[in-house]
Tab-separated table of C-alpha atoms in Angstrom:
chain	number	residue	atom	x	y	z
Z	13	THR	CA	154.522	62.051	134.594
Z	14	ILE	CA	151.570	61.066	132.500
Z	15	SER	CA	149.382	63.665	131.174
Z	16	ARG	CA	145.831	63.747	130.434
Z	17	ASN	CA	146.438	63.989	126.930
Z	18	GLU	CA	148.375	60.513	126.857
Z	19	MET	CA	145.089	59.044	128.927
Z	20	GLY	CA	142.386	60.387	126.242
Z	21	LEU	CA	141.173	63.188	128.582
Z	22	PRO	CA	140.003	66.656	128.355
Z	23	GLU	CA	142.950	68.760	129.349
Z	24	ASP	CA	140.352	71.585	130.677
Z	25	GLY	CA	137.096	69.479	131.423
Z	26	PHE	CA	136.515	67.918	134.811
Z	27	VAL	CA	137.359	64.271	135.069
Z	28	PHE	CA	134.808	62.163	137.350
Z	29	CYS	CA	136.016	58.746	137.630
Z	30	CYS	CA	134.981	55.389	139.196
Z	31	PHE	CA	137.626	52.406	138.971
Z	32	ASN	CA	135.608	50.015	140.493
Z	33	ASN	CA	134.527	46.926	138.616
Z	34	ASN	CA	131.787	47.592	136.260
Z	35	TYR	CA	129.672	45.087	137.767
Z	36	LYS	CA	129.018	46.964	141.051
Z	37	ILE	CA	127.689	50.077	138.697
Z	38	THR	CA	123.871	49.810	139.072
Z	39	LEU	CA	121.244	51.887	136.937
Z	40	VAL	CA	121.230	54.006	139.939
Z	41	GLU	CA	124.581	55.527	140.456
Z	42	PHE	CA	125.051	55.502	136.593
Z	43	ASN	CA	121.698	57.545	136.363
Z	44	ILE	CA	123.289	59.955	138.536
Z	45	TRP	CA	126.314	60.194	136.649
Z	46	MET	CA	124.928	60.934	133.483
Z	47	ARG	CA	123.115	63.749	134.818
Z	48	LEU	CA	126.297	64.939	136.323
Z	49	LEU	CA	127.874	64.914	132.601
Z	50	HIS	CA	124.863	66.792	131.262
Z	51	ASN	CA	125.343	69.582	134.152
Z	52	VAL	CA	129.115	69.947	134.007
Z	53	LYS	CA	129.915	71.494	130.676
Z	54	GLY	CA	132.634	69.819	129.281
Z	55	SER	CA	133.252	66.772	131.747
Z	56	VAL	CA	134.035	63.098	131.273
Z	57	LEU	CA	133.186	59.478	132.813
Z	58	TRP	CA	136.652	57.940	133.411
Z	59	LEU	CA	135.717	54.208	133.996
Z	60	ARG	CA	137.810	50.676	134.023
Z	61	ARG	CA	137.941	48.787	130.925
Z	62	SER	CA	136.298	45.257	131.645
Z	63	ASN	CA	135.330	43.374	128.575
Z	64	THR	CA	133.855	44.637	125.144
Z	65	ILE	CA	130.626	43.444	125.688
Z	66	SER	CA	130.263	45.836	128.844
Z	67	ASP	CA	132.043	48.912	127.419
Z	68	LYS	CA	129.690	48.675	124.513
Z	69	ASN	CA	126.749	48.213	127.298
Z	70	ILE	CA	128.150	51.180	129.007
Z	71	ILE	CA	128.033	53.411	125.960
Z	72	LYS	CA	124.860	52.249	124.797
Z	73	GLU	CA	123.163	53.028	127.949
Z	74	ALA	CA	124.910	56.729	127.707
Z	75	GLN	CA	123.488	57.240	124.460
Z	76	LYS	CA	120.040	56.393	125.468
Z	77	ARG	CA	120.469	59.232	128.019
Z	78	ASN	CA	121.649	61.667	125.174
Z	79	VAL	CA	125.305	61.516	126.513
Z	80	GLU	CA	128.183	61.616	123.693
Z	81	PRO	CA	130.292	58.213	123.592
Z	82	SER	CA	132.910	60.327	123.463
Z	83	ARG	CA	132.347	61.440	127.306
Z	84	ILE	CA	133.018	58.236	128.442
Z	85	ILE	CA	136.942	57.181	128.637
Z	86	PHE	CA	137.811	53.684	129.490
Z	87	ALA	CA	141.339	52.930	131.569
Z	88	ASP	CA	143.039	50.168	130.325
Z	89	GLN	CA	144.639	47.776	132.836
Z	90	VAL	CA	148.480	49.046	133.428
Z	91	PRO	CA	151.139	48.269	136.471
Z	92	ILE	CA	150.525	49.759	140.041
Z	93	ASP	CA	152.666	52.510	139.656
Z	94	GLN	CA	151.558	53.547	136.192
Z	95	HIS	CA	147.916	53.575	137.908
Z	96	LEU	CA	148.543	55.725	140.669
Z	97	ALA	CA	150.972	58.358	138.409
Z	98	ARG	CA	147.415	58.334	136.149
Z	99	LEU	CA	144.765	58.297	138.915
Z	100	LYS	CA	146.259	61.735	139.646
Z	101	LEU	CA	144.855	63.132	136.803
Z	102	ALA	CA	141.300	62.595	137.851
Z	103	ASP	CA	139.244	65.732	139.440
Z	104	LEU	CA	137.391	63.456	141.720
Z	105	PHE	CA	136.326	59.622	142.607
Z	106	ILE	CA	132.604	58.780	142.296
Z	107	ASP	CA	131.609	55.514	144.315
Z	108	THR	CA	129.155	53.024	143.938
Z	109	PHE	CA	126.859	52.443	146.142
Z	110	PHE	CA	125.536	48.923	147.076
Z	111	PHE	CA	129.291	47.812	146.666
Z	112	ASN	CA	131.678	50.596	147.470
Z	113	ALA	CA	135.157	51.162	146.119
Z	114	HIS	CA	137.679	49.289	148.686
Z	115	THR	CA	140.879	49.053	146.859
Z	116	THR	CA	140.061	51.709	144.532
Z	117	ALA	CA	138.896	54.108	147.067
Z	118	THR	CA	142.575	53.654	149.060
Z	119	GLU	CA	144.438	53.899	145.936
Z	120	ALA	CA	142.396	57.190	144.652
Z	121	LEU	CA	142.931	58.736	148.558
Z	122	TRP	CA	146.463	57.824	148.195
Z	123	ALA	CA	146.792	59.684	144.891
Z	124	GLY	CA	145.407	62.413	146.160
Z	125	VAL	CA	141.871	62.436	144.443
Z	126	PRO	CA	139.149	63.022	146.495
Z	127	VAL	CA	136.142	60.209	146.752
Z	128	VAL	CA	132.423	61.046	147.301
Z	129	THR	CA	130.408	58.085	148.728
Z	130	LYS	CA	127.088	57.393	149.702
Z	131	GLN	CA	126.958	55.262	152.742
Z	132	GLY	CA	124.724	52.090	152.668
Z	133	LYS	CA	123.614	49.421	155.808
Z	134	SER	CA	125.828	46.513	154.664
Z	135	PHE	CA	129.919	46.018	155.303
Z	136	ALA	CA	130.207	46.310	151.734
Z	137	SER	CA	128.444	49.779	151.253
Z	138	ARG	CA	130.227	51.215	154.240
Z	139	VAL	CA	133.973	50.816	153.449
Z	140	ALA	CA	134.366	53.419	151.622
Z	141	GLY	CA	132.818	55.652	154.101
Z	142	SER	CA	135.624	53.983	156.875
Z	143	LEU	CA	138.229	55.157	154.567
Z	144	ILE	CA	137.400	58.406	154.141
Z	145	LYS	CA	136.682	59.021	157.707
Z	146	ALA	CA	140.253	57.685	158.449
Z	147	VAL	CA	141.999	60.984	156.484
Z	148	SER	CA	139.266	62.896	158.049
Z	149	LEU	CA	136.992	64.280	155.395
Z	150	PRO	CA	134.087	62.987	156.859
Z	151	GLU	CA	132.235	66.382	154.601
Z	152	LEU	CA	132.848	63.425	151.389
Z	153	ILE	CA	130.469	61.014	152.648
Z	154	THR	CA	126.421	61.319	152.156
Z	155	ASN	CA	123.636	59.132	153.592
Z	156	ASN	CA	121.262	58.914	150.468
Z	157	GLU	CA	121.359	59.681	146.560
Z	158	LYS	CA	120.185	63.209	146.428
Z	159	ASP	CA	122.917	64.488	148.838
Z	160	TYR	CA	125.268	62.430	146.625
Z	161	GLU	CA	124.888	63.953	143.429
Z	162	ALA	CA	124.080	67.760	145.258
Z	163	LEU	CA	127.883	67.038	146.559
Z	164	ILE	CA	129.432	65.978	143.423
Z	165	LEU	CA	127.851	68.498	141.302
Z	166	ASP	CA	128.658	70.983	144.014
Z	167	LEU	CA	132.423	70.171	144.227
Z	168	ALA	CA	132.791	69.752	140.134
Z	169	THR	CA	131.237	73.317	139.678
Z	170	ASN	CA	133.135	75.193	142.493
Z	171	PRO	CA	136.985	74.915	141.634
Z	172	ASN	CA	137.586	76.823	145.136
Z	173	LYS	CA	135.951	73.874	147.168
Z	174	ILE	CA	137.647	71.138	145.081
Z	175	ASN	CA	140.751	72.736	145.592
Z	176	LYS	CA	140.319	72.615	149.346
Z	177	VAL	CA	139.213	69.386	149.907
Z	178	LYS	CA	142.382	68.391	147.309
Z	179	THR	CA	144.704	70.043	150.283
Z	180	LYS	CA	143.108	69.091	153.283
Z	181	LEU	CA	143.422	65.345	151.342
Z	182	ALA	CA	147.020	66.237	150.630
Z	183	SER	CA	147.587	66.874	154.365
Z	184	ASN	CA	145.960	64.379	155.820
Z	185	ILE	CA	147.569	61.565	153.814
Z	186	ILE	CA	150.376	62.238	155.842
Z	187	SER	CA	148.929	62.969	159.537
Z	188	GLN	CA	145.588	61.287	159.661
Z	189	PRO	CA	145.716	56.940	160.477
Z	190	LEU	CA	144.487	55.697	156.782
Z	191	PHE	CA	148.343	55.730	155.772
Z	192	ASP	CA	150.102	55.438	159.129
Z	193	THR	CA	151.528	51.878	158.568
Z	194	GLU	CA	153.473	52.032	161.550
Z	195	LYS	CA	150.956	53.195	164.383
Z	196	TYR	CA	148.463	50.355	162.254
Z	197	THR	CA	151.291	47.748	163.266
Z	198	LYS	CA	151.606	48.341	166.562
Z	199	HIS	CA	148.184	48.661	166.809
Z	200	LEU	CA	148.053	44.956	165.208
Z	201	GLU	CA	150.921	44.088	167.585
Z	202	ASN	CA	149.132	45.213	170.774
Z	203	GLY	CA	146.195	43.542	169.661
Z	204	TYR	CA	148.213	40.162	169.250
Z	205	GLN	CA	149.439	40.571	172.765
């Protein structure tokens, strides 16, 4: 067990997270995320630490948008078991657009953290949508920036809605195809045959 306090996260504030590599973050997502921080009181954005220069640039860009540096929290690299344990502390994983979360979306879903994505037209911008469909939560897939921002804001400001999504995800993790390794293996074997 890991506490929010140990990770530098607020006990009561809403925790948005994106553990994608930071080179996937463009101004488009970043501007939306900063507006969300303004609109969700006490919320924070939890990102993967990359390097000192990148971290400083993210903080500098947040300050340009009148977001306090303390609301951007960086997570250090840790072993996978610790990462999955701490990931459960997030309330919502918010995805990047042009290069979606791949492994990081899978990890978030496995940890019980809903993922909101905007589906694009390329393979790299549709992976998270495929993963989300494979746990039967298509309501978390959006098709444009406006809907992406509105859905995230709705979930972040409506505890009943986010709790319903988390409950559905917890049930679907064990009943839907994404994490059904046995079924996947049988389908793969059938394909080989």
